[in-house]
Amino acid sequence: MKQVNVGMIGYKFMGKAHSHAYRDLPMFFPQVGRPVMKAICGRDEKGVSQAAEQFGWESWTTDWRELLKRDDIDLIDINAPSDAHKEIALAAAAAGKHLFCEKPLALTLADSREMLQAAERAGVKHMVGFNYRFAPAVRLAKKLVEEGRLGQIYHFRAWFLQDWIVDPEFPLVWRLQKEVAGSGSHGDLGAHLIDLAHYLVGDIQEVIGMSETFVKERPMPSSMTGLSARGSKDAPRGPVTVDDATLFLARFAGGALGSFEASRFAPGHRCTNAFEINGSKGSVKFDFERMNELQVYFTDDAEDVQGFRRVLATDPAHAYAEAWWPPGHTIGYEHTFIHEVVELMQALQENRQPVPDFRDGVKCQQVLEAVDLSIAEKRWIQTNEL
Ligand SMILES: NC(=O)c1ccc[n+]([C@@H]2O[C@H](COP(=O)([O-])OP(=O)(O)OC[C@H]3O[C@@H](n4cnc5c(N)ncnc54)[C@H](O)[C@@H]3O)[C@@H](O)[C@H]2O)c1
C-alpha cells in the first residue's frame, strides 16, 4: 500500500478540516493508502507551530516554498485564501508535486485554466476541494439520476444560504475583498452549487444572473479565522468589494432548467446547502443541515402511499457508509473531507486522476464568470462564450 507524504499550506478552517481527514483516514479506510503528515505551513510562526503540534504534523514552516524543495513531500495541499492558490499551484506543479487545492480553484477563469495547464504539463495529479459531492446522500442522488430512476431531468433547484455577515458591524474579512476572494457568496457558496449541478445533472449551457452588496462598508478586522472575526466599531472602515448575494437562472445542455441562489444574508440559515432535482419519474431533495438524509419521491409508487420518503444514507448500501458506524449512527461535515481524501489516496494508488479535478474547477469557474458577465451586461451568456 502506497504512502503519500503531504505538505499542507494554511492551518485554519480548511487546514484543520484537511488535517483531521488525514489523521482519521487510516483508522476507517486503511486499504486506500496512508497519508503522512510531513509539514504544515502558515504565515504566523506561533500559530503554525501550535497547529503542527495540535493537528499532528511532523514539522512546520512559514514559507511554502520550503515545502516544494523537500524530496520527502509528494503532495501539496492548498488551504490558503483563494488569491494564493495560483502561485502556489504553478510552483508546486513545476516542482513535480501532486496538487490538492481548495475551491474556488482561482480568482479568475484565466488563472484556473493556467493552473490546469501547469498540472497537465507537469504530469501531476490534481484535485479540487468540492467536498459536498462526498456526502453519502448526495452520492445516492447521483446514483438515482445515473440509473435513470428519476427519468428525464426537468429541474435542478439549489440554494446555499448563510447568515454570518448580516450584522453590518461584522468586520471586513478576506472573504469580503475581491482581490483576495475573487467574489463573495457567488464564488464561495455558489461554486459548491455549480459543482453539484455539474456532478448531478451535467453541463450548463447558458446563464443569467443578478447580485447585490447590501452592506457596502465594514470595520477592518483585528483577527479572523474561517467564518469568524474580531474587530471594533471604532476601527477604520473599508469598502466591501464582493457580492453579498447572487442569484441566477441556467439552462443545462441536457435540457433541464436550473435556478441557483447564494446568500450570506439569510437570517436563521447557518449553512443551508440544499437542492432539489425533479425528473419525469421522481424527485430528490437534499439539505446539508440534515446531511445524512435524502428525500426521495417516485411517481410509480402506489397512489395511496405516494409522497416523499426519508432515506437515511447510513446503511451499507450507501457510499462510504460501511466504513463508519452501524446504520442510523450518523456522520457529519468532517466526513465529507475524509471521503475526499479517500478518493485522493485511492487515485494516487491507482495512478489515475482523482475526481473532481482541476478540470471541474475550471468548469465551475467558467459558470461563475459567465454569471458575472451576464450581470454586467444584463443578458443571457452562453458558457462557451468564455
Ligand atoms: N470546501 C469548503 O467547504 C470550504 C470551506 C471554507 C473555505 N474553503 C476554501 O478554503 C480556502 C481557505 O479558506 P479558510 O476558510 O480555511 O481560510 P482561513 O482564513 O481560515 O485560513 C487561511 C489560512 O491560510 C494561511 N495563509 C494565507 N496566506 C498564506 C501564504 N501566503 N502562505 C502560507 N499560508 C497562508 C493563513 O495563515 C491561514 O492559516 C479558501 O480558498 C476557501 O474558499 C472551502
Tab-separated table of C-alpha atoms and ligand atoms in Angstrom:
chain	number	residue	atom	x	y	z
A	1	MET	CA	0.000	0.000	0.000
A	2	LYS	CA	1.298	3.399	-1.010
A	3	GLN	CA	2.447	6.040	1.468
A	4	VAL	CA	1.763	9.631	0.383
A	5	ASN	CA	3.809	12.364	2.035
A	6	VAL	CA	1.780	15.546	2.420
A	7	GLY	CA	2.839	19.186	2.750
A	8	MET	CA	-0.070	21.481	3.591
A	9	ILE	CA	-0.474	25.277	3.318
A	10	GLY	CA	-2.963	27.041	5.630
A	11	TYR	CA	-3.868	25.784	9.073
A	12	LYS	CA	-7.141	27.468	9.995
A	13	PHE	CA	-10.665	26.462	8.868
A	14	MET	CA	-9.864	24.229	5.889
A	15	GLY	CA	-6.386	23.445	7.212
A	16	LYS	CA	-7.994	21.895	10.261
A	17	ALA	CA	-10.633	20.029	8.217
A	18	HIS	CA	-7.981	18.534	5.929
A	19	SER	CA	-5.609	17.704	8.813
A	20	HIS	CA	-8.430	15.904	10.558
A	21	ALA	CA	-9.159	13.938	7.373
A	22	TYR	CA	-5.542	12.784	7.042
A	23	ARG	CA	-5.491	11.708	10.690
A	24	ASP	CA	-8.787	9.809	10.683
A	25	LEU	CA	-8.390	8.140	7.289
A	26	PRO	CA	-6.104	5.219	8.283
A	27	MET	CA	-8.452	4.255	11.117
A	28	PHE	CA	-11.529	3.865	8.895
A	29	PHE	CA	-10.137	3.368	5.374
A	30	PRO	CA	-6.818	1.527	5.923
A	31	GLN	CA	-6.951	-0.019	2.438
A	32	VAL	CA	-6.643	3.208	0.413
A	33	GLY	CA	-3.080	4.319	1.131
A	34	ARG	CA	-1.555	6.152	4.025
A	35	PRO	CA	-1.123	9.939	4.093
A	36	VAL	CA	1.883	11.001	6.141
A	37	MET	CA	1.556	14.486	7.614
A	38	LYS	CA	5.065	15.724	6.837
A	39	ALA	CA	4.850	19.503	7.087
A	40	ILE	CA	2.385	22.338	7.536
A	41	CYS	CA	2.820	25.980	6.512
A	42	GLY	CA	1.276	29.258	7.682
A	43	ARG	CA	2.440	32.840	7.849
A	44	ASP	CA	2.439	33.241	11.623
A	45	GLU	CA	5.206	31.334	13.431
A	46	LYS	CA	3.341	30.965	16.721
A	47	GLY	CA	0.077	29.942	15.084
A	48	VAL	CA	1.565	27.427	12.674
A	49	SER	CA	3.823	25.802	15.273
A	50	GLN	CA	0.837	25.384	17.598
A	51	ALA	CA	-1.239	23.950	14.750
A	52	ALA	CA	1.535	21.483	13.845
A	53	GLU	CA	1.550	20.201	17.412
A	54	GLN	CA	-2.230	20.157	17.839
A	55	PHE	CA	-3.050	18.530	14.470
A	56	GLY	CA	-0.105	16.110	14.431
A	57	TRP	CA	2.190	17.401	11.657
A	58	GLU	CA	5.847	16.309	11.801
A	59	SER	CA	7.229	19.785	11.034
A	60	TRP	CA	6.204	23.343	10.153
A	61	THR	CA	7.421	26.366	8.184
A	62	THR	CA	6.309	29.929	7.452
A	63	ASP	CA	7.440	29.799	3.803
A	64	TRP	CA	5.510	27.475	1.467
A	65	ARG	CA	8.422	27.426	-0.970
A	66	GLU	CA	10.345	25.373	1.601
A	67	LEU	CA	7.802	22.570	1.142
A	68	LEU	CA	8.462	22.446	-2.599
A	69	LYS	CA	12.207	21.958	-2.098
A	70	ARG	CA	11.715	18.848	0.016
A	71	ASP	CA	12.182	15.452	-1.660
A	72	ASP	CA	10.152	13.767	1.053
A	73	ILE	CA	6.912	15.600	0.074
A	74	ASP	CA	4.731	14.150	-2.733
A	75	LEU	CA	1.523	16.170	-2.446
A	76	ILE	CA	0.860	19.861	-1.796
A	77	ASP	CA	-2.490	20.597	-0.171
A	78	ILE	CA	-3.506	24.267	-0.654
A	79	ASN	CA	-5.804	25.719	2.036
A	80	ALA	CA	-4.745	29.362	1.830
A	81	PRO	CA	-7.240	32.053	0.723
A	82	SER	CA	-8.129	31.952	-2.964
A	83	ASP	CA	-5.669	34.656	-4.143
A	84	ALA	CA	-2.747	32.419	-3.129
A	85	HIS	CA	-3.908	29.267	-4.970
A	86	LYS	CA	-2.474	30.004	-8.402
A	87	GLU	CA	1.072	30.991	-7.437
A	88	ILE	CA	1.430	28.012	-5.111
A	89	ALA	CA	-0.114	25.527	-7.578
A	90	LEU	CA	2.064	26.658	-10.503
A	91	ALA	CA	5.245	26.418	-8.438
A	92	ALA	CA	4.237	23.095	-6.869
A	93	ALA	CA	3.399	21.561	-10.260
A	94	ALA	CA	6.748	22.742	-11.638
A	95	ALA	CA	8.397	21.022	-8.655
A	96	GLY	CA	6.623	17.774	-9.618
A	97	LYS	CA	4.232	17.696	-6.641
A	98	HIS	CA	0.673	16.380	-6.844
A	99	LEU	CA	-1.936	19.041	-6.045
A	100	PHE	CA	-4.992	19.182	-3.820
A	101	CYS	CA	-6.485	22.682	-3.882
A	102	GLU	CA	-9.475	24.161	-2.088
A	103	LYS	CA	-12.257	25.794	-4.059
A	104	PRO	CA	-12.804	28.116	-5.819
A	105	LEU	CA	-9.773	26.983	-7.808
A	106	ALA	CA	-8.620	30.545	-8.565
A	107	LEU	CA	-9.694	34.185	-8.703
A	108	THR	CA	-10.468	34.084	-12.437
A	109	LEU	CA	-11.213	31.641	-15.241
A	110	ALA	CA	-7.927	32.546	-16.949
A	111	ASP	CA	-5.988	31.760	-13.766
A	112	SER	CA	-7.783	28.459	-13.245
A	113	ARG	CA	-7.026	27.449	-16.854
A	114	GLU	CA	-3.364	28.278	-16.261
A	115	MET	CA	-3.375	26.054	-13.171
A	116	LEU	CA	-4.910	23.156	-15.095
A	117	GLN	CA	-2.398	23.542	-17.926
A	118	ALA	CA	0.502	23.656	-15.465
A	119	ALA	CA	-0.676	20.469	-13.733
A	120	GLU	CA	-1.193	18.673	-17.045
A	121	ARG	CA	2.163	19.832	-18.387
A	122	ALA	CA	3.918	18.592	-15.264
A	123	GLY	CA	2.041	15.269	-15.384
A	124	VAL	CA	0.999	15.528	-11.741
A	125	LYS	CA	-2.354	14.503	-10.270
A	126	HIS	CA	-4.727	17.327	-9.300
A	127	MET	CA	-7.865	17.542	-7.199
A	128	VAL	CA	-10.191	20.427	-6.266
A	129	GLY	CA	-11.972	20.536	-2.892
A	130	PHE	CA	-15.669	20.221	-3.757
A	131	ASN	CA	-16.344	18.255	-0.590
A	132	TYR	CA	-20.168	18.218	-0.719
A	133	ARG	CA	-20.042	15.666	-3.544
A	134	PHE	CA	-18.792	13.257	-0.905
A	135	ALA	CA	-21.862	13.202	1.361
A	136	PRO	CA	-23.355	9.693	1.027
A	137	ALA	CA	-26.843	11.176	0.495
A	138	VAL	CA	-25.520	13.239	-2.438
A	139	ARG	CA	-23.938	10.075	-3.839
A	140	LEU	CA	-27.372	8.443	-3.632
A	141	ALA	CA	-28.912	11.319	-5.597
A	142	LYS	CA	-26.192	10.848	-8.239
A	143	LYS	CA	-26.880	7.102	-8.396
A	144	LEU	CA	-30.625	7.630	-8.866
A	145	VAL	CA	-30.003	10.114	-11.694
A	146	GLU	CA	-27.381	7.903	-13.372
A	147	GLU	CA	-29.518	4.784	-13.198
A	148	GLY	CA	-32.411	6.680	-14.789
A	149	ARG	CA	-34.592	6.191	-11.724
A	150	LEU	CA	-35.659	9.854	-11.780
A	151	GLY	CA	-36.251	9.679	-15.542
A	152	GLN	CA	-35.621	12.702	-17.713
A	153	ILE	CA	-34.381	15.585	-15.549
A	154	TYR	CA	-36.529	18.730	-15.790
A	155	HIS	CA	-35.332	20.896	-12.898
A	156	PHE	CA	-32.280	21.472	-10.687
A	157	ARG	CA	-33.089	23.995	-7.973
A	158	ALA	CA	-30.362	24.904	-5.485
A	159	TRP	CA	-29.778	27.388	-2.711
A	160	PHE	CA	-26.839	27.908	-0.340
A	161	LEU	CA	-27.809	30.302	2.429
A	162	GLN	CA	-25.789	31.592	5.392
A	163	ASP	CA	-26.171	34.476	7.841
A	164	TRP	CA	-22.744	35.141	9.379
A	165	ILE	CA	-22.355	38.684	7.978
A	166	VAL	CA	-25.895	40.015	8.445
A	167	ASP	CA	-24.610	42.306	11.239
A	168	PRO	CA	-23.313	45.436	9.397
A	169	GLU	CA	-20.594	45.743	12.069
A	170	PHE	CA	-19.162	42.305	11.226
A	171	PRO	CA	-15.579	43.058	10.118
A	172	LEU	CA	-14.230	43.261	6.587
A	173	VAL	CA	-12.665	39.771	6.453
A	174	TRP	CA	-10.747	38.497	3.389
A	175	ARG	CA	-13.898	36.817	2.081
A	176	LEU	CA	-15.366	40.310	1.504
A	177	GLN	CA	-12.401	41.571	-0.530
A	178	LYS	CA	-12.474	40.855	-4.274
A	179	GLU	CA	-8.697	40.865	-4.707
A	180	VAL	CA	-8.352	38.024	-2.162
A	181	ALA	CA	-11.599	36.070	-2.585
A	182	GLY	CA	-12.434	36.651	-6.281
A	183	SER	CA	-16.119	37.065	-5.449
A	184	GLY	CA	-18.416	36.837	-2.420
A	185	SER	CA	-21.318	34.465	-1.883
A	186	HIS	CA	-21.084	33.613	-5.595
A	187	GLY	CA	-17.583	32.086	-5.599
A	188	ASP	CA	-17.765	30.832	-2.032
A	189	LEU	CA	-21.241	29.258	-1.817
A	190	GLY	CA	-22.427	29.380	-5.432
A	191	ALA	CA	-19.300	27.488	-6.518
A	192	HIS	CA	-20.435	24.471	-4.482
A	193	LEU	CA	-23.920	24.603	-6.035
A	194	ILE	CA	-22.496	24.846	-9.547
A	195	ASP	CA	-20.240	21.878	-8.910
A	196	LEU	CA	-23.158	19.835	-7.549
A	197	ALA	CA	-25.184	20.791	-10.630
A	198	HIS	CA	-22.370	19.645	-12.934
A	199	TYR	CA	-21.959	16.439	-10.955
A	200	LEU	CA	-25.649	15.576	-10.710
A	201	VAL	CA	-27.227	16.975	-13.885
A	202	GLY	CA	-24.429	17.845	-16.347
A	203	ASP	CA	-23.042	20.793	-18.274
A	204	ILE	CA	-24.613	24.238	-18.076
A	205	GLN	CA	-25.195	25.894	-21.427
A	206	GLU	CA	-26.387	29.422	-20.620
A	207	VAL	CA	-26.970	31.651	-17.592
A	208	ILE	CA	-28.418	34.984	-16.493
A	209	GLY	CA	-27.974	36.421	-13.021
A	210	MET	CA	-28.409	39.244	-10.538
A	211	SER	CA	-26.450	40.175	-7.422
A	212	GLU	CA	-26.321	42.727	-4.604
A	213	THR	CA	-23.962	44.016	-1.944
A	214	PHE	CA	-26.280	45.045	0.885
A	215	VAL	CA	-23.636	46.417	3.289
A	216	LYS	CA	-21.091	48.449	1.384
A	217	GLU	CA	-18.588	49.347	4.141
A	218	ARG	CA	-17.371	47.485	7.213
A	219	PRO	CA	-14.815	47.936	10.017
A	220	MET	CA	-11.383	46.410	9.464
A	221	PRO	CA	-10.811	43.163	11.437
A	222	SER	CA	-8.247	42.738	14.201
A	223	SER	CA	-8.211	38.944	13.676
A	224	MET	CA	-10.036	36.376	11.514
A	225	THR	CA	-10.368	32.613	11.063
A	226	GLY	CA	-12.715	30.868	8.684
A	227	LEU	CA	-16.151	32.471	9.142
A	228	SER	CA	-15.401	34.267	12.422
A	229	ALA	CA	-13.569	37.522	13.114
A	230	ARG	CA	-12.891	40.159	15.735
A	231	GLY	CA	-12.960	43.904	15.303
A	232	SER	CA	-14.268	47.084	16.897
A	233	LYS	CA	-16.832	49.661	15.814
A	234	ASP	CA	-14.162	52.361	16.094
A	235	ALA	CA	-11.810	50.623	13.674
A	236	PRO	CA	-11.245	52.322	10.306
A	237	ARG	CA	-13.709	51.166	7.621
A	238	GLY	CA	-13.119	49.766	4.185
A	239	PRO	CA	-15.321	49.011	1.158
A	240	VAL	CA	-16.911	45.588	0.627
A	241	THR	CA	-15.920	44.714	-2.937
A	242	VAL	CA	-17.818	41.428	-3.426
A	243	ASP	CA	-21.463	40.341	-3.714
A	244	ASP	CA	-23.455	39.547	-0.555
A	245	ALA	CA	-25.963	37.553	-2.617
A	246	THR	CA	-26.027	36.250	-6.199
A	247	LEU	CA	-28.932	34.518	-7.929
A	248	PHE	CA	-29.026	33.073	-11.424
A	249	LEU	CA	-31.062	31.004	-13.841
A	250	ALA	CA	-29.473	28.364	-16.031
A	251	ARG	CA	-30.269	26.065	-18.933
A	252	PHE	CA	-28.462	22.726	-18.895
A	253	ALA	CA	-27.105	21.170	-22.102
A	254	GLY	CA	-29.406	18.186	-21.478
A	255	GLY	CA	-32.478	20.458	-21.487
A	256	ALA	CA	-33.116	20.814	-17.735
A	257	LEU	CA	-33.779	24.241	-16.200
A	258	GLY	CA	-31.787	25.401	-13.182
A	259	SER	CA	-32.149	28.078	-10.523
A	260	PHE	CA	-29.381	28.979	-8.081
A	261	GLU	CA	-29.324	31.261	-5.035
A	262	ALA	CA	-26.263	32.011	-2.890
A	263	SER	CA	-26.602	34.440	0.006
A	264	ARG	CA	-24.881	35.370	3.250
A	265	PHE	CA	-27.907	37.493	4.192
A	266	ALA	CA	-30.462	34.842	5.143
A	267	PRO	CA	-31.023	35.116	8.928
A	268	GLY	CA	-31.595	31.746	10.538
A	269	HIS	CA	-29.808	29.860	7.776
A	270	ARG	CA	-26.445	28.857	9.217
A	271	CYS	CA	-25.378	26.596	6.366
A	272	THR	CA	-28.393	25.607	4.269
A	273	ASN	CA	-26.790	23.998	1.241
A	274	ALA	CA	-29.797	22.453	-0.462
A	275	PHE	CA	-31.006	21.208	-3.813
A	276	GLU	CA	-33.971	19.524	-5.462
A	277	ILE	CA	-33.995	17.554	-8.674
A	278	ASN	CA	-37.296	16.891	-10.445
A	279	GLY	CA	-37.457	14.285	-13.191
A	280	SER	CA	-40.143	12.501	-15.204
A	281	LYS	CA	-40.123	9.527	-12.808
A	282	GLY	CA	-39.462	11.244	-9.474
A	283	SER	CA	-37.683	13.818	-7.367
A	284	VAL	CA	-34.997	14.090	-4.699
A	285	LYS	CA	-34.407	16.772	-2.051
A	286	PHE	CA	-31.191	17.325	-0.057
A	287	ASP	CA	-30.336	19.816	2.691
A	288	PHE	CA	-26.823	19.784	4.141
A	289	GLU	CA	-28.131	20.718	7.603
A	290	ARG	CA	-29.664	17.209	7.531
A	291	MET	CA	-26.833	15.743	5.504
A	292	ASN	CA	-27.468	12.075	6.286
A	293	GLU	CA	-30.891	12.195	4.637
A	294	LEU	CA	-32.179	12.249	1.085
A	295	GLN	CA	-35.870	12.838	0.469
A	296	VAL	CA	-36.942	10.612	-2.424
A	297	TYR	CA	-40.200	10.531	-4.402
A	298	PHE	CA	-41.128	8.090	-7.176
A	299	THR	CA	-44.126	8.656	-9.463
A	300	ASP	CA	-44.754	4.899	-9.764
A	301	ASP	CA	-45.363	4.355	-6.043
A	302	ALA	CA	-48.882	3.093	-5.344
A	303	GLU	CA	-51.295	6.027	-5.350
A	304	ASP	CA	-52.329	5.602	-1.733
A	305	VAL	CA	-48.740	5.862	-0.380
A	306	GLN	CA	-47.350	8.494	-2.724
A	307	GLY	CA	-45.185	11.104	-1.043
A	308	PHE	CA	-41.565	11.940	-0.283
A	309	ARG	CA	-39.824	9.247	1.756
A	310	ARG	CA	-36.849	9.985	4.008
A	311	VAL	CA	-33.888	7.744	3.179
A	312	LEU	CA	-31.182	7.707	5.823
A	313	ALA	CA	-27.959	7.143	3.882
A	314	THR	CA	-26.176	5.275	6.657
A	315	ASP	CA	-26.879	1.649	5.643
A	316	PRO	CA	-24.077	-0.337	3.983
A	317	ALA	CA	-25.939	0.115	0.671
A	318	HIS	CA	-24.733	3.716	0.632
A	319	ALA	CA	-21.377	5.149	-0.443
A	320	TYR	CA	-18.695	5.091	2.281
A	321	ALA	CA	-21.261	4.014	4.913
A	322	GLU	CA	-19.860	0.568	5.559
A	323	ALA	CA	-16.591	2.019	6.852
A	324	TRP	CA	-18.370	4.011	9.544
A	325	TRP	CA	-20.905	3.101	12.198
A	326	PRO	CA	-23.945	0.813	12.396
A	327	PRO	CA	-26.991	2.001	10.353
A	328	GLY	CA	-28.617	5.097	11.810
A	329	HIS	CA	-25.403	6.272	13.550
A	330	THR	CA	-24.964	9.441	11.540
A	331	ILE	CA	-21.865	11.196	10.203
A	332	GLY	CA	-21.029	14.917	9.842
A	333	TYR	CA	-19.323	17.734	7.927
A	334	GLU	CA	-15.792	16.476	8.623
A	335	HIS	CA	-16.591	13.138	6.989
A	336	THR	CA	-17.027	14.808	3.599
A	337	PHE	CA	-13.333	15.753	3.780
A	338	ILE	CA	-12.326	12.253	4.847
A	339	HIS	CA	-14.182	10.818	1.837
A	340	GLU	CA	-12.490	13.404	-0.376
A	341	VAL	CA	-9.100	12.210	0.866
A	342	VAL	CA	-10.180	8.569	0.347
A	343	GLU	CA	-10.702	9.419	-3.330
A	344	LEU	CA	-7.375	11.291	-3.488
A	345	MET	CA	-5.378	8.458	-1.885
A	346	GLN	CA	-7.127	5.829	-3.998
A	347	ALA	CA	-6.398	7.776	-7.188
A	348	LEU	CA	-2.733	8.164	-6.307
A	349	GLN	CA	-2.524	4.464	-5.510
A	350	GLU	CA	-4.162	3.543	-8.839
A	351	ASN	CA	-2.139	6.140	-10.763
A	352	ARG	CA	-5.279	7.893	-12.099
A	353	GLN	CA	-6.739	11.375	-11.817
A	354	PRO	CA	-8.868	11.953	-8.687
A	355	VAL	CA	-12.409	13.270	-9.185
A	356	PRO	CA	-13.220	16.164	-9.016
A	357	ASP	CA	-10.034	17.547	-10.543
A	358	PHE	CA	-8.837	20.926	-11.850
A	359	ARG	CA	-10.976	20.431	-14.997
A	360	ASP	CA	-14.025	20.503	-12.726
A	361	GLY	CA	-12.568	23.569	-11.016
A	362	VAL	CA	-12.198	25.301	-14.402
A	363	LYS	CA	-15.738	24.320	-15.460
A	364	CYS	CA	-17.113	25.804	-12.258
A	365	GLN	CA	-15.108	28.997	-12.756
A	366	GLN	CA	-16.488	29.270	-16.302
A	367	VAL	CA	-20.053	29.347	-14.975
A	368	LEU	CA	-19.116	31.763	-12.162
A	369	GLU	CA	-17.635	34.145	-14.705
A	370	ALA	CA	-20.478	33.699	-17.206
A	371	VAL	CA	-22.903	34.755	-14.448
A	372	ASP	CA	-20.732	37.785	-13.608
A	373	LEU	CA	-20.707	38.779	-17.279
A	374	SER	CA	-24.479	38.317	-17.558
A	375	ILE	CA	-24.925	40.643	-14.570
A	376	ALA	CA	-22.558	43.250	-16.042
A	377	GLU	CA	-24.176	43.120	-19.496
A	378	LYS	CA	-27.761	42.348	-18.363
A	379	ARG	CA	-28.174	39.482	-20.853
A	380	TRP	CA	-28.064	35.685	-21.191
A	381	ILE	CA	-24.494	34.399	-21.603
A	382	GLN	CA	-23.546	31.121	-23.290
A	383	THR	CA	-20.901	29.479	-21.099
A	384	ASN	CA	-18.868	28.586	-24.195
A	385	GLU	CA	-18.512	32.327	-24.964
A	386	LEU	CA	-15.801	32.340	-22.284
B	1	LIG	N1	-14.667	23.211	0.790
B	1	LIG	C1	-15.269	24.057	1.597
B	1	LIG	O1	-16.396	23.854	2.007
B	1	LIG	C2	-14.546	25.312	2.041
B	1	LIG	C3	-14.911	25.930	3.247
B	1	LIG	C4	-14.187	27.047	3.653
B	1	LIG	C5	-13.160	27.536	2.865
B	1	LIG	N2	-12.854	26.948	1.689
B	1	LIG	C6	-11.752	27.464	0.847
B	1	LIG	O2	-10.514	27.152	1.506
B	1	LIG	C7	-9.565	28.209	1.338
B	1	LIG	C8	-9.107	28.681	2.723
B	1	LIG	O3	-10.215	29.176	3.452
B	1	LIG	P1	-10.267	29.111	5.056
B	1	LIG	O4	-11.654	29.368	5.449
B	1	LIG	O5	-9.595	27.888	5.550
B	1	LIG	O6	-9.388	30.393	5.404
B	1	LIG	P2	-8.798	30.814	6.817
B	1	LIG	O7	-8.736	32.300	6.789
B	1	LIG	O8	-9.490	30.114	7.920
B	1	LIG	O9	-7.298	30.215	6.756
B	1	LIG	C9	-6.391	30.626	5.770
B	1	LIG	C10	-5.023	30.049	6.087
B	1	LIG	O10	-4.136	30.362	5.018
B	1	LIG	C11	-2.886	30.803	5.547
B	1	LIG	N3	-2.236	31.642	4.554
B	1	LIG	C12	-2.725	32.735	3.934
B	1	LIG	N4	-1.827	33.214	3.049
B	1	LIG	C13	-0.754	32.405	3.118
B	1	LIG	C14	0.510	32.386	2.479
B	1	LIG	N5	0.846	33.310	1.574
B	1	LIG	N6	1.393	31.417	2.832
B	1	LIG	C15	1.047	30.489	3.744
B	1	LIG	N7	-0.127	30.447	4.385
B	1	LIG	C16	-1.018	31.402	4.069
B	1	LIG	C17	-3.282	31.536	6.819
B	1	LIG	O11	-2.160	31.603	7.680
B	1	LIG	C18	-4.393	30.607	7.350
B	1	LIG	O12	-3.813	29.544	8.069
B	1	LIG	C19	-10.284	29.287	0.511
B	1	LIG	O13	-9.929	29.124	-0.837
B	1	LIG	C20	-11.764	28.981	0.705
B	1	LIG	O14	-12.564	29.391	-0.384
B	1	LIG	C21	-13.509	25.831	1.275
